[in-house]
Short mmCIF file of C-alpha atoms and ligand atoms in Angstrom, two decimals:
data_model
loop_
_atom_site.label_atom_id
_atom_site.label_comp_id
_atom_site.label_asym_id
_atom_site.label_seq_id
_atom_site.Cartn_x
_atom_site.Cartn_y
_atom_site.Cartn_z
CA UNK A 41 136.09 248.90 114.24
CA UNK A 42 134.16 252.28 114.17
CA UNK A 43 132.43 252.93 111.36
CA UNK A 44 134.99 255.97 109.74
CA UNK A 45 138.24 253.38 110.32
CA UNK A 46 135.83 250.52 108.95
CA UNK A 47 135.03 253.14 105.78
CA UNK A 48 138.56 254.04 105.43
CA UNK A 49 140.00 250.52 105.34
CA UNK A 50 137.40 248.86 102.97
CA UNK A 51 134.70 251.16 101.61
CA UNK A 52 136.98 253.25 99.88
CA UNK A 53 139.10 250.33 98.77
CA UNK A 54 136.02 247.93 97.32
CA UNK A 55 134.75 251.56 95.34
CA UNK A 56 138.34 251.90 94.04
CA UNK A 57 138.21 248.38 92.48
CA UNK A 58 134.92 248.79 91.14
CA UNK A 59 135.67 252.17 90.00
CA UNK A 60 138.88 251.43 87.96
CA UNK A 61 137.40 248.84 85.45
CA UNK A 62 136.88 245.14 85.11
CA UNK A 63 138.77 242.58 86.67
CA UNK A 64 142.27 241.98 84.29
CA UNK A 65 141.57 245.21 82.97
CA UNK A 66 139.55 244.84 79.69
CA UNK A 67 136.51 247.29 79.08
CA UNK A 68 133.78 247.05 82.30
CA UNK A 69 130.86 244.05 81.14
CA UNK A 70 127.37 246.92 82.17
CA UNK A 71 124.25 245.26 81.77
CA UNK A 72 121.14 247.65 82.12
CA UNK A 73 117.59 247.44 84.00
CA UNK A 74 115.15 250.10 83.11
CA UNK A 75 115.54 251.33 79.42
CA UNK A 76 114.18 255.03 80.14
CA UNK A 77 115.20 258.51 79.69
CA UNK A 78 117.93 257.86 82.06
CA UNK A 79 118.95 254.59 81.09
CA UNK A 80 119.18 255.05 77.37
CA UNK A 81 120.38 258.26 77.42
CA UNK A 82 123.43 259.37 80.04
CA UNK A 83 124.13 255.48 80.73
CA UNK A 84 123.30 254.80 77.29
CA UNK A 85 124.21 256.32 74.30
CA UNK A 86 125.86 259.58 75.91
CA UNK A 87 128.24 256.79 77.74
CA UNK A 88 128.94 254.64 74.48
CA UNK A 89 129.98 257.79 73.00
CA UNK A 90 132.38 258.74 75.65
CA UNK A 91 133.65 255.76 77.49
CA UNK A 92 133.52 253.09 74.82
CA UNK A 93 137.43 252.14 74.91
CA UNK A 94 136.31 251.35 79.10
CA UNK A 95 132.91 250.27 78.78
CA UNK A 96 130.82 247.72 76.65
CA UNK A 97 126.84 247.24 76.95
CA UNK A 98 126.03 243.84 77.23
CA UNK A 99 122.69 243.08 77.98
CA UNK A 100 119.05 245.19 78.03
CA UNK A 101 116.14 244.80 80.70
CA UNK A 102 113.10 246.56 80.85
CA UNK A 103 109.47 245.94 81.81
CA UNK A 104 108.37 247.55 78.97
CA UNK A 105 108.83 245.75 75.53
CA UNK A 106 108.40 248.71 72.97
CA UNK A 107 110.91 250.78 75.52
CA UNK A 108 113.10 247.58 75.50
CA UNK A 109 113.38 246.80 72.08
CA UNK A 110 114.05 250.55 71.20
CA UNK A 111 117.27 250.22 73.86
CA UNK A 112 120.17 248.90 71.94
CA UNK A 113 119.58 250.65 68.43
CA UNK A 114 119.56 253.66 70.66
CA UNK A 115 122.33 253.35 72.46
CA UNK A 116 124.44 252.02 69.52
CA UNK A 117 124.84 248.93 70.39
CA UNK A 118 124.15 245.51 69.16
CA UNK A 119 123.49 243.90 72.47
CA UNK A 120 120.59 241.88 73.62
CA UNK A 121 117.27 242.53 75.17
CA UNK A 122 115.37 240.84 78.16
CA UNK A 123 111.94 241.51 79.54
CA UNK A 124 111.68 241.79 83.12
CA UNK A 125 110.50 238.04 84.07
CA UNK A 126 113.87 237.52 82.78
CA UNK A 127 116.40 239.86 84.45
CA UNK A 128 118.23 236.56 86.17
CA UNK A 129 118.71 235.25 82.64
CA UNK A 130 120.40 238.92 81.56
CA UNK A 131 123.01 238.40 84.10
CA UNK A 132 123.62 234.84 83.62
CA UNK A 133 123.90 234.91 80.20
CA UNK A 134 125.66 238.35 79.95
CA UNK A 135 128.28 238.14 82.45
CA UNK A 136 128.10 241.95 83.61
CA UNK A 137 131.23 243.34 85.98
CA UNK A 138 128.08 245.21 87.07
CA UNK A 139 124.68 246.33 86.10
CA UNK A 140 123.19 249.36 85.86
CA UNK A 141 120.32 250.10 87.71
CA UNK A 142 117.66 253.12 86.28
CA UNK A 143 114.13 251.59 86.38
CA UNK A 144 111.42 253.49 88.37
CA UNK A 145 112.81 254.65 91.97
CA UNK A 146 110.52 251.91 94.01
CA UNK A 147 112.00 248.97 91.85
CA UNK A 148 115.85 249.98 92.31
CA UNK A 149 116.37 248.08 95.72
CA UNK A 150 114.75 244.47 94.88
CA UNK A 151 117.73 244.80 91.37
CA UNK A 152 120.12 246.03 93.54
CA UNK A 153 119.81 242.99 96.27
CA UNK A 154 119.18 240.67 93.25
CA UNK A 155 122.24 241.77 91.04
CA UNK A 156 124.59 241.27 94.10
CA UNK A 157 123.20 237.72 94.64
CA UNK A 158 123.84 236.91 90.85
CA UNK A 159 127.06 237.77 91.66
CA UNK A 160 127.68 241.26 90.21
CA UNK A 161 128.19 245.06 91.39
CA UNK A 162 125.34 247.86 91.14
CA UNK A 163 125.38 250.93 89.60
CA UNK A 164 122.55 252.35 90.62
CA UNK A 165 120.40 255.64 90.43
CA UNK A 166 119.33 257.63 93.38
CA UNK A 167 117.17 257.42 95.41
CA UNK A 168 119.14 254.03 95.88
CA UNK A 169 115.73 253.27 98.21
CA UNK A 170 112.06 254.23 98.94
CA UNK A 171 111.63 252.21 101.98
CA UNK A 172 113.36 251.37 105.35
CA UNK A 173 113.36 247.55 104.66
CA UNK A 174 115.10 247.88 101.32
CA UNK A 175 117.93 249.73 102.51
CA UNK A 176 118.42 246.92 105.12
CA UNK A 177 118.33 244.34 102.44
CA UNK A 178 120.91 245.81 100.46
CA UNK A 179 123.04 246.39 103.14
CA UNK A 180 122.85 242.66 104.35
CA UNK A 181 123.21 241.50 100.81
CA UNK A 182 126.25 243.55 100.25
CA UNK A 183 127.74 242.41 103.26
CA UNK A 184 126.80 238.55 102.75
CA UNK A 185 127.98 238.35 98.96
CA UNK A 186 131.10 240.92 99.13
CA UNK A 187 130.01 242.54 96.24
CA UNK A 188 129.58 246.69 95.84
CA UNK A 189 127.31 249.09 95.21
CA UNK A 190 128.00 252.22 93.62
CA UNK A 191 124.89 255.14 94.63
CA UNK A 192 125.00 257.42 91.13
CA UNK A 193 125.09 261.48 93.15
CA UNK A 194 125.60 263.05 90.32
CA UNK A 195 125.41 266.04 92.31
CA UNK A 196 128.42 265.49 94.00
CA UNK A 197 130.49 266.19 90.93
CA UNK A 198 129.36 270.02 89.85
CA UNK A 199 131.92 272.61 90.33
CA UNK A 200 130.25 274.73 92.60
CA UNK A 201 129.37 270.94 94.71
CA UNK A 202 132.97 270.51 95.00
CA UNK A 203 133.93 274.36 95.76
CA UNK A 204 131.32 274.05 98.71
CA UNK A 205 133.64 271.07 99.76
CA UNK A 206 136.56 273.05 99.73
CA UNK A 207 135.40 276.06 101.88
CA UNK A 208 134.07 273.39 104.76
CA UNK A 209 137.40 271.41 104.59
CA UNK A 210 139.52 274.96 104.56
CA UNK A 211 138.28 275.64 108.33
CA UNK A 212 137.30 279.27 106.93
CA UNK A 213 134.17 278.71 108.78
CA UNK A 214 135.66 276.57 111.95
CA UNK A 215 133.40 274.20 113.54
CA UNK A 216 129.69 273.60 111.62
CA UNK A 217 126.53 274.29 114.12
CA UNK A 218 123.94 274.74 111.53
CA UNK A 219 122.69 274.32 107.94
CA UNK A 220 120.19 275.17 105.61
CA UNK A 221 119.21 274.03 102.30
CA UNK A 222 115.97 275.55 100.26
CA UNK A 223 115.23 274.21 96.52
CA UNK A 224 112.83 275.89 93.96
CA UNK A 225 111.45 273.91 91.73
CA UNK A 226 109.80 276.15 88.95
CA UNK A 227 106.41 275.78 86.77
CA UNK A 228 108.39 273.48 84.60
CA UNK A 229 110.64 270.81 85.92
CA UNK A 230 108.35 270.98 89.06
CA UNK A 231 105.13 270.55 87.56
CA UNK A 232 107.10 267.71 85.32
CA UNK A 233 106.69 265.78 88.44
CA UNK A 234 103.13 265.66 88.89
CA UNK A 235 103.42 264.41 85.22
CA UNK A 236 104.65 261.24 85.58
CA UNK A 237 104.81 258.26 88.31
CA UNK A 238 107.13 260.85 90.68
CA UNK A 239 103.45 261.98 91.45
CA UNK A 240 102.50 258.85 93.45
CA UNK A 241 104.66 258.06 96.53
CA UNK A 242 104.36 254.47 96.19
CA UNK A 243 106.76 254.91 92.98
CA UNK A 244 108.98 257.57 94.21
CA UNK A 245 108.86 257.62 97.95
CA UNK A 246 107.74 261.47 97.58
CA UNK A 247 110.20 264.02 96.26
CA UNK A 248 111.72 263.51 99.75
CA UNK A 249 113.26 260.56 98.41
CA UNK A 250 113.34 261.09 94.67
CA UNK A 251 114.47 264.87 94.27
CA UNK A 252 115.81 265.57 97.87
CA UNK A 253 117.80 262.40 98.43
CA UNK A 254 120.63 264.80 95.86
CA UNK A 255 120.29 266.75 98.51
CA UNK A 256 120.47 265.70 101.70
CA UNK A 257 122.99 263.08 100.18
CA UNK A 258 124.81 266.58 99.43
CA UNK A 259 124.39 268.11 103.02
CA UNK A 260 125.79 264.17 104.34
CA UNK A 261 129.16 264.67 102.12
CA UNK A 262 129.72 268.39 102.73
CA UNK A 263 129.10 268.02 106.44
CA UNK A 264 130.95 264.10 106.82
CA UNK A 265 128.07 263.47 109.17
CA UNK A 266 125.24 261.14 109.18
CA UNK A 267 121.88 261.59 110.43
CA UNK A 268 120.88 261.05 113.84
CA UNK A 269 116.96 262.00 113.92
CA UNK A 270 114.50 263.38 111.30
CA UNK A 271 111.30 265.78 111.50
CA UNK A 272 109.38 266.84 108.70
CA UNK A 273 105.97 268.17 107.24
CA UNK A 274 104.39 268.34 103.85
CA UNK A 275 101.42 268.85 101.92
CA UNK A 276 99.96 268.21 98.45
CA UNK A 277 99.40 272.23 98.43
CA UNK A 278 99.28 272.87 94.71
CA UNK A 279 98.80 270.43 92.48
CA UNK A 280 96.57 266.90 92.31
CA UNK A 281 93.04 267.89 93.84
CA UNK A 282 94.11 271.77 94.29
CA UNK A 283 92.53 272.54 90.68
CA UNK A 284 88.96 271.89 89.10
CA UNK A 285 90.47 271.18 85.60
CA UNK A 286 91.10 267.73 85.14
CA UNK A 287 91.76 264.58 82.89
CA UNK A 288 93.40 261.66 82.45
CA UNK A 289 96.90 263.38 80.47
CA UNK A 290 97.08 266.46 78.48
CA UNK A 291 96.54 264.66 74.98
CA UNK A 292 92.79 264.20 75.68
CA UNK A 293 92.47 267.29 77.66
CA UNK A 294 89.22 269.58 77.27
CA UNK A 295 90.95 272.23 79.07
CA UNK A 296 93.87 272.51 77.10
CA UNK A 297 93.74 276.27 75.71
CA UNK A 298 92.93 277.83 79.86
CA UNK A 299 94.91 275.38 81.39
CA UNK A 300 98.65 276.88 82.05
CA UNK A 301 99.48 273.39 82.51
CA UNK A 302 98.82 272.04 79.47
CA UNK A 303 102.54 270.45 77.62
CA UNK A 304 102.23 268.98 74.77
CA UNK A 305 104.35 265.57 74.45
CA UNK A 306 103.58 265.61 70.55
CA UNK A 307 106.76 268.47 70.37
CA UNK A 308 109.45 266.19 71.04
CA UNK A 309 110.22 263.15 68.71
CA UNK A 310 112.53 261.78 71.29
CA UNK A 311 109.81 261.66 73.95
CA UNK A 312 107.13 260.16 71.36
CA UNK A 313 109.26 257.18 70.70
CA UNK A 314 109.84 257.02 74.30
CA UNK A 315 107.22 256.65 76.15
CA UNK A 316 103.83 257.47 73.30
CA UNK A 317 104.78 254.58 71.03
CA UNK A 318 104.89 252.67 74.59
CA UNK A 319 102.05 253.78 75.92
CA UNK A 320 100.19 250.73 74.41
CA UNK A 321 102.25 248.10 76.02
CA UNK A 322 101.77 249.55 80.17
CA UNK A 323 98.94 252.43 79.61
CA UNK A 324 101.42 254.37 81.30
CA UNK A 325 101.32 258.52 80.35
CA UNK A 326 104.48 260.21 80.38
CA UNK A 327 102.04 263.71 79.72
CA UNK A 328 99.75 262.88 82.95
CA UNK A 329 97.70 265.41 84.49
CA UNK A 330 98.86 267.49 87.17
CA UNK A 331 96.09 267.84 88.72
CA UNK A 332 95.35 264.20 88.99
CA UNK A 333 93.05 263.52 92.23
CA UNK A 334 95.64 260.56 93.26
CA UNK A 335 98.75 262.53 93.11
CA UNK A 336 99.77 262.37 96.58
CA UNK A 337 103.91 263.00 96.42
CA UNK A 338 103.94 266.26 98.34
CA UNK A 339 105.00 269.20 96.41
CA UNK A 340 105.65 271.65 99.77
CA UNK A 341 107.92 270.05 102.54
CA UNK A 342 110.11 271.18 105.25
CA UNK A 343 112.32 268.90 106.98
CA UNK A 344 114.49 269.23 110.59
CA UNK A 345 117.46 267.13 110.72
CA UNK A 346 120.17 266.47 113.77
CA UNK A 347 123.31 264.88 112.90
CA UNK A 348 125.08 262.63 114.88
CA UNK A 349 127.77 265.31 115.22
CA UNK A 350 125.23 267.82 116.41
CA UNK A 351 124.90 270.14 113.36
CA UNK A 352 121.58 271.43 112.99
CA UNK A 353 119.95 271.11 109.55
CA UNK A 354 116.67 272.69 107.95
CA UNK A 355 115.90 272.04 104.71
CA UNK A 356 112.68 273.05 102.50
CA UNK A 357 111.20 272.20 99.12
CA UNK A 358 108.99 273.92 97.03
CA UNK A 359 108.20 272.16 93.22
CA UNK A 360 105.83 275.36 91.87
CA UNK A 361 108.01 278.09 92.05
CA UNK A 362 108.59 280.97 89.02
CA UNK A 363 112.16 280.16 89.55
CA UNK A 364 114.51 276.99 89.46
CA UNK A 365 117.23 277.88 92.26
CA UNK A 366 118.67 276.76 95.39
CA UNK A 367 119.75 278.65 98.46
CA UNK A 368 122.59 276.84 100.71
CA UNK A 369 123.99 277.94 103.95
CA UNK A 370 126.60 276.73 106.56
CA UNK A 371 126.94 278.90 110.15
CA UNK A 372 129.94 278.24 111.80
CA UNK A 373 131.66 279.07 114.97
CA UNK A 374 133.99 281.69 112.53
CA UNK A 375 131.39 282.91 110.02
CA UNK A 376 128.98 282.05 107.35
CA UNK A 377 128.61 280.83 103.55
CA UNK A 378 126.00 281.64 101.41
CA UNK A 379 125.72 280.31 98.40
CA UNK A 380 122.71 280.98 95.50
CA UNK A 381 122.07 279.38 92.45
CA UNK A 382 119.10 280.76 90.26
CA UNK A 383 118.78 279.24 87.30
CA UNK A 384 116.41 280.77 83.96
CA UNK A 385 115.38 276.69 83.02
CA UNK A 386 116.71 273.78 84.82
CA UNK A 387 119.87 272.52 83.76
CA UNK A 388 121.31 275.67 81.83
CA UNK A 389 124.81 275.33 80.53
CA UNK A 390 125.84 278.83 81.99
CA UNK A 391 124.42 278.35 85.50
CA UNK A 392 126.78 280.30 87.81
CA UNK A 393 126.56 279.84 91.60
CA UNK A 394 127.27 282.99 93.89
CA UNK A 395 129.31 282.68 96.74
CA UNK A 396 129.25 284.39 99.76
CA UNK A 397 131.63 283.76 102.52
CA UNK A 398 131.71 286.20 105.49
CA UNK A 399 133.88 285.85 108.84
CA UNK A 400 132.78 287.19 112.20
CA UNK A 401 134.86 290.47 113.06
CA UNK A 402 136.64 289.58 109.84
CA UNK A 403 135.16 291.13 106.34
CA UNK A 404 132.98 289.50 103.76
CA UNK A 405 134.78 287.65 100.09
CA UNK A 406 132.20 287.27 96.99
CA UNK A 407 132.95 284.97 94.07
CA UNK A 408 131.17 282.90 91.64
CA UNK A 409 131.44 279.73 90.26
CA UNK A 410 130.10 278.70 86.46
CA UNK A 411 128.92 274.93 85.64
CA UNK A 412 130.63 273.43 83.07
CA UNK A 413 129.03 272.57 79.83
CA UNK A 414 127.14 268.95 79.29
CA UNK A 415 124.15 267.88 81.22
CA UNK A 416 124.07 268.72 84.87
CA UNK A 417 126.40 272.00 84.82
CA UNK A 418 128.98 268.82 83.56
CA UNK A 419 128.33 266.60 86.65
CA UNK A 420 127.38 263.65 84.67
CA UNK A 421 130.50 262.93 82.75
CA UNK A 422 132.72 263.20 85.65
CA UNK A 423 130.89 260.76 87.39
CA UNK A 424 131.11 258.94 84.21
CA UNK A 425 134.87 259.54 84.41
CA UNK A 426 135.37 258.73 88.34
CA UNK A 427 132.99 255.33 87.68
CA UNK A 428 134.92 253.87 84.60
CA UNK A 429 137.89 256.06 83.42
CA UNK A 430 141.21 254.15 85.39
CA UNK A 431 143.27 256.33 87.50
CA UNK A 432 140.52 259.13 87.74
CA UNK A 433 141.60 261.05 90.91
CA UNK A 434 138.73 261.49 93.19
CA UNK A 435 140.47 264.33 96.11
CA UNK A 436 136.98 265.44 97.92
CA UNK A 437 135.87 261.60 98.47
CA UNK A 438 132.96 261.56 96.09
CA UNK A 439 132.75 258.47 95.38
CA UNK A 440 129.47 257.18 97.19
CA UNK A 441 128.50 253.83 98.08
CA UNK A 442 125.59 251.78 99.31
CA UNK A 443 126.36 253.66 103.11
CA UNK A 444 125.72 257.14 101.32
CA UNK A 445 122.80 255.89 99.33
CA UNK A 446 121.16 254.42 102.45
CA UNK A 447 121.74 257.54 104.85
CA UNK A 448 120.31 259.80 101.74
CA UNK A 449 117.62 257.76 101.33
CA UNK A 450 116.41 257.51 105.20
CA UNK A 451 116.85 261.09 106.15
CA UNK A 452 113.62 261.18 103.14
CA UNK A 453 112.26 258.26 104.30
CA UNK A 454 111.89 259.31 107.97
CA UNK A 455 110.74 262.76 106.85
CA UNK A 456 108.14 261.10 105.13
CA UNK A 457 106.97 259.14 107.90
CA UNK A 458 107.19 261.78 110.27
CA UNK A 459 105.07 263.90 108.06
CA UNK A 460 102.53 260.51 108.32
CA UNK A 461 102.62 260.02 111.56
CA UNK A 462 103.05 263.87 113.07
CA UNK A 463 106.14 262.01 115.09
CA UNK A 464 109.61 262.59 115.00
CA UNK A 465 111.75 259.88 113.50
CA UNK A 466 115.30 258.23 114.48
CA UNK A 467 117.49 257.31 111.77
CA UNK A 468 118.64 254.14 113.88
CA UNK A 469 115.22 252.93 114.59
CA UNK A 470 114.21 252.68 110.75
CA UNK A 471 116.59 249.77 109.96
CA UNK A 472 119.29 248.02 112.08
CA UNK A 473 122.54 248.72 110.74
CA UNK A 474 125.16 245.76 110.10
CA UNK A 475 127.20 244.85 113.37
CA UNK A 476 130.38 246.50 112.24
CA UNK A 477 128.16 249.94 111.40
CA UNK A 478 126.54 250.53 114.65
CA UNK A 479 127.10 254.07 116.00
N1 NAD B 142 120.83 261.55 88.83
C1 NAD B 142 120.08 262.23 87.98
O1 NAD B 142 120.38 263.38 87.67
C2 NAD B 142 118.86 261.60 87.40
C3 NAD B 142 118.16 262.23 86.37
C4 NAD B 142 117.03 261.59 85.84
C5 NAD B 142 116.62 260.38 86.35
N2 NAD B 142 117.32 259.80 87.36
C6 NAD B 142 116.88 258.51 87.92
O2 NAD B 142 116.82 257.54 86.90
C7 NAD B 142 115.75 256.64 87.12
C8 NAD B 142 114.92 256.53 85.86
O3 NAD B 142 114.35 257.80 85.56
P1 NAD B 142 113.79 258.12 84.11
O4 NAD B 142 113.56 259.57 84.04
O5 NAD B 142 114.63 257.46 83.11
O6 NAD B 142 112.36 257.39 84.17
P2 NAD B 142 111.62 256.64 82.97
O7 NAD B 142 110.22 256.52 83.40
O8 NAD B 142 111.94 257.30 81.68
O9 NAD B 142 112.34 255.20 82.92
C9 NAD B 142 112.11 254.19 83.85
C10 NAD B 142 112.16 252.86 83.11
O10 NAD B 142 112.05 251.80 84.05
C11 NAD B 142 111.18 250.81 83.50
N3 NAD B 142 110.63 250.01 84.59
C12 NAD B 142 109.68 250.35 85.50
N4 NAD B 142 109.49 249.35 86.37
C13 NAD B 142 110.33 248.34 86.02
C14 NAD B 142 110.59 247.06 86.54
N5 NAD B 142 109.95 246.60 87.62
N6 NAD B 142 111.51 246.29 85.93
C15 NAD B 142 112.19 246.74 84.82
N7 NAD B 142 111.97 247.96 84.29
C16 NAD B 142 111.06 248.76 84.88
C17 NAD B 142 110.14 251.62 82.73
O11 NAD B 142 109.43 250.86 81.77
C18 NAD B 142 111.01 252.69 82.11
O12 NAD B 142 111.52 252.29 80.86
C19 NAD B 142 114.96 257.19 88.31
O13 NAD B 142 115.25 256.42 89.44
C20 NAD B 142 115.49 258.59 88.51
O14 NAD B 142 115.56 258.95 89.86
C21 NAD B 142 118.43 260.39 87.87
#
């Protein structure tokens, strides 16, 4: 069975069940590992507040106790708490239809492979892996114990995501030959980064996998293609050693009235009780230093990718721009679409993406496209909709499994070791795919 047929008849099928609540149709048992920003807010208490008549939160996990115990008051929810030792005891003892997976990027495959063993689904986070050898875990494991994983790309479900969709599938552009993808990251959210563990590949994989696995996950769905080889390079070009200010995190910082870096945690209560009244359990400093001599998660890459189908794809990342934006483009055998999106802060409500669609010996069509309201232009709660509200229609196929997660994941992966080793990578010599996904 080729691998589209084999997608067709199960993939979409296993998603669907896990997608339209728990078994005999009561409200979906979620258990959670990794009691974060992410974890305790969009899968926490923005969820309870929005999917509670499909959803209950059973169980807590977190390596961090203070983190942990802050969880279910949080959340609003009177469920318990586990430490990490304990995560097999959460699952036993809570009984999830699935658990949700939002700890530190490097940590997500081992609770994915466990959580499938223990006999439950994953919901997890992207980048669904940081390393070859855990995407061909979870794929075995998923294939041994029959049960699903569900790869959280949020960024599959904003409106101008979905309108991108729509021009590729309306054959306005005929056949795809090439691609090209550019994100700015600005002085803010970019420099947030070097902040926190993103900064260090060995907990991120590099912004290859953390930031760009949204988008080359993106460039996989609009193009239905999957990577065939991978070329990349990258430097630590601005921040870590690239400064002669320095300290451990900007609370104890001598520099802090030159430095244009400096951000000062003490603003934000939420982010004090977060990760400051933590601090003592870990050491771990959400307001690190950006200019930390061991950051060494690039923050300057370019990437070459060649799809199995032949399309052409170059893609480039930049985390200390002025500006937050992206630039997208698709060249096709009957024209070309440009799209922009320039943001004034990251996130912002009114975002509007400009559309540019032009066909050869034809004319040229302009429209724009506003994000919705909510966090992510409104991404997040249609995910949240597709994931656990029943009969949620899903059209453009955005639904994304452990197959999208993985193929995400490795184009950043073999980027990042082709920027290592100055060689270029093949997607099919990273991990061996299941029998019944060969090429
Ligand atoms: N899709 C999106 O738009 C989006 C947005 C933000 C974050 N995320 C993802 O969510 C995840 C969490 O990000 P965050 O911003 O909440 O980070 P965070 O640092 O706030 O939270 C991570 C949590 O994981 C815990 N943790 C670390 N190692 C652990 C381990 N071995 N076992 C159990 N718990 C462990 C930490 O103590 C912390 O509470 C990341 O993978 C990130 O990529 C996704």
């Amino acid at each position: 069975m080729n691998r589209r047929a084999f997608l067709g008849s199960t993939g979409a099928v296993a998603l669907g069940a896990l997608a339209h609540g728990a078994p005999g149709g009561g409200r979906m048992r979620l258990a959670m590992v990794g009691t974060g920003s992410r974890g305790t807010e969009t899968w926490g208490r923005e969820l309870v507040s929005t999917h509670s008549s499909h959803i209950e939160l059973v169980g807590f996990c977190d390596i961090n106790p203070k983190r942990l115990a802050r969880a279910p008051g949080y959340c609003g929810v009177n469920a318990p708490t586990f430490p990490a030792a304990d995560f097999d005891r959460m699952v036993k003892e809570t009984r999830p239809d699935a658990v949700i997976i939002t700890t530190t990027d490097c940590f997500h495959a081992p609770y994915v492979v466990r959580t499938l063993e223990l006999g439950a689904n994953a919901i997890c986070e992207k980048p669904l892996a940081t390393e070859a050898a855990q995407c061909q875990a979870i794929l075995e494991t998923e294939a041994r114990t029959g049960k699903k994983v569900i790869t959280t790309f949020n960024a599959r479900h904003g409106n101008a995501d979905g309108e991108v969709k729509r021009v590729i599938l309306s054959g306005d552009l005929g056949r795809i030959i090439s691609a090209e993808f550019h994100e700015f990251l600005d002085v803010r959210h970019g420099a947030d980064y070097f902040r926190r563990w993103h900064g260090k590949k060995r907990f991120s994989g590099s912004l290859l996998c953390h930031k760009a696995s949204h988008h080359f996950d993106q460039m996989n769905w609009w193009l239905d293609a999957e990577p065939e080889q991978v070329h990349g390079f990258g430097r630590v070009a601005f921040y870590g050693k690239n400064h002669s200010f320095r300290s451990t995190h900007c609370r104890k910082c001598p520099f802090t009235s030159q430095c244009e870096f400096y951000w000062d945690i003490t603003k934000s209560q939420r982010l004090m009780d977060l990760y400051v009244d933590a601090e003592s359990a870990d050491g771990y400093l959400r307001d690190g230093c950006v200019w930390d001599n061991d950051i060494d998660t690039y923050d300057s890459m370019t990437v070459e990718v060649k799809y199995a189908n032949d399309v052409l794809m170059s893609y480039s990342l930049d985390a200390y721009m002025p500006y937050e934006g992206q630039t997208i483009a698709f060249n096709g055998e009957k024209g070309r679409l440009d799209v922009r999106m320039y943001q004034a802060q990251p996130w912002k409500v009114d975002a509007e993406a400009e559309f540019r669609l032009t066909q050869s010996f034809k004319g040229t069509k302009t429209w724009s496209v506003k994000s919705d309201p909510g966090e992510h232009g409104g991404a997040d709660v249609k995910l949240k909709d597709l994931l656990f509200r029943p009969g949620t229609p899903d059209p453009l196929g955005k639904a994304a499994g452990s197959r999208a997660g993985v193929m995400a994941s490795l184009i950043g992966i073999g980027a990042r070791q082709s920027i290592e080793t100055g060689k270029r990578v093949k997607v099919s010599e990273l991990i061996e795919f299941p029998h019944m996904w060969a090429w």
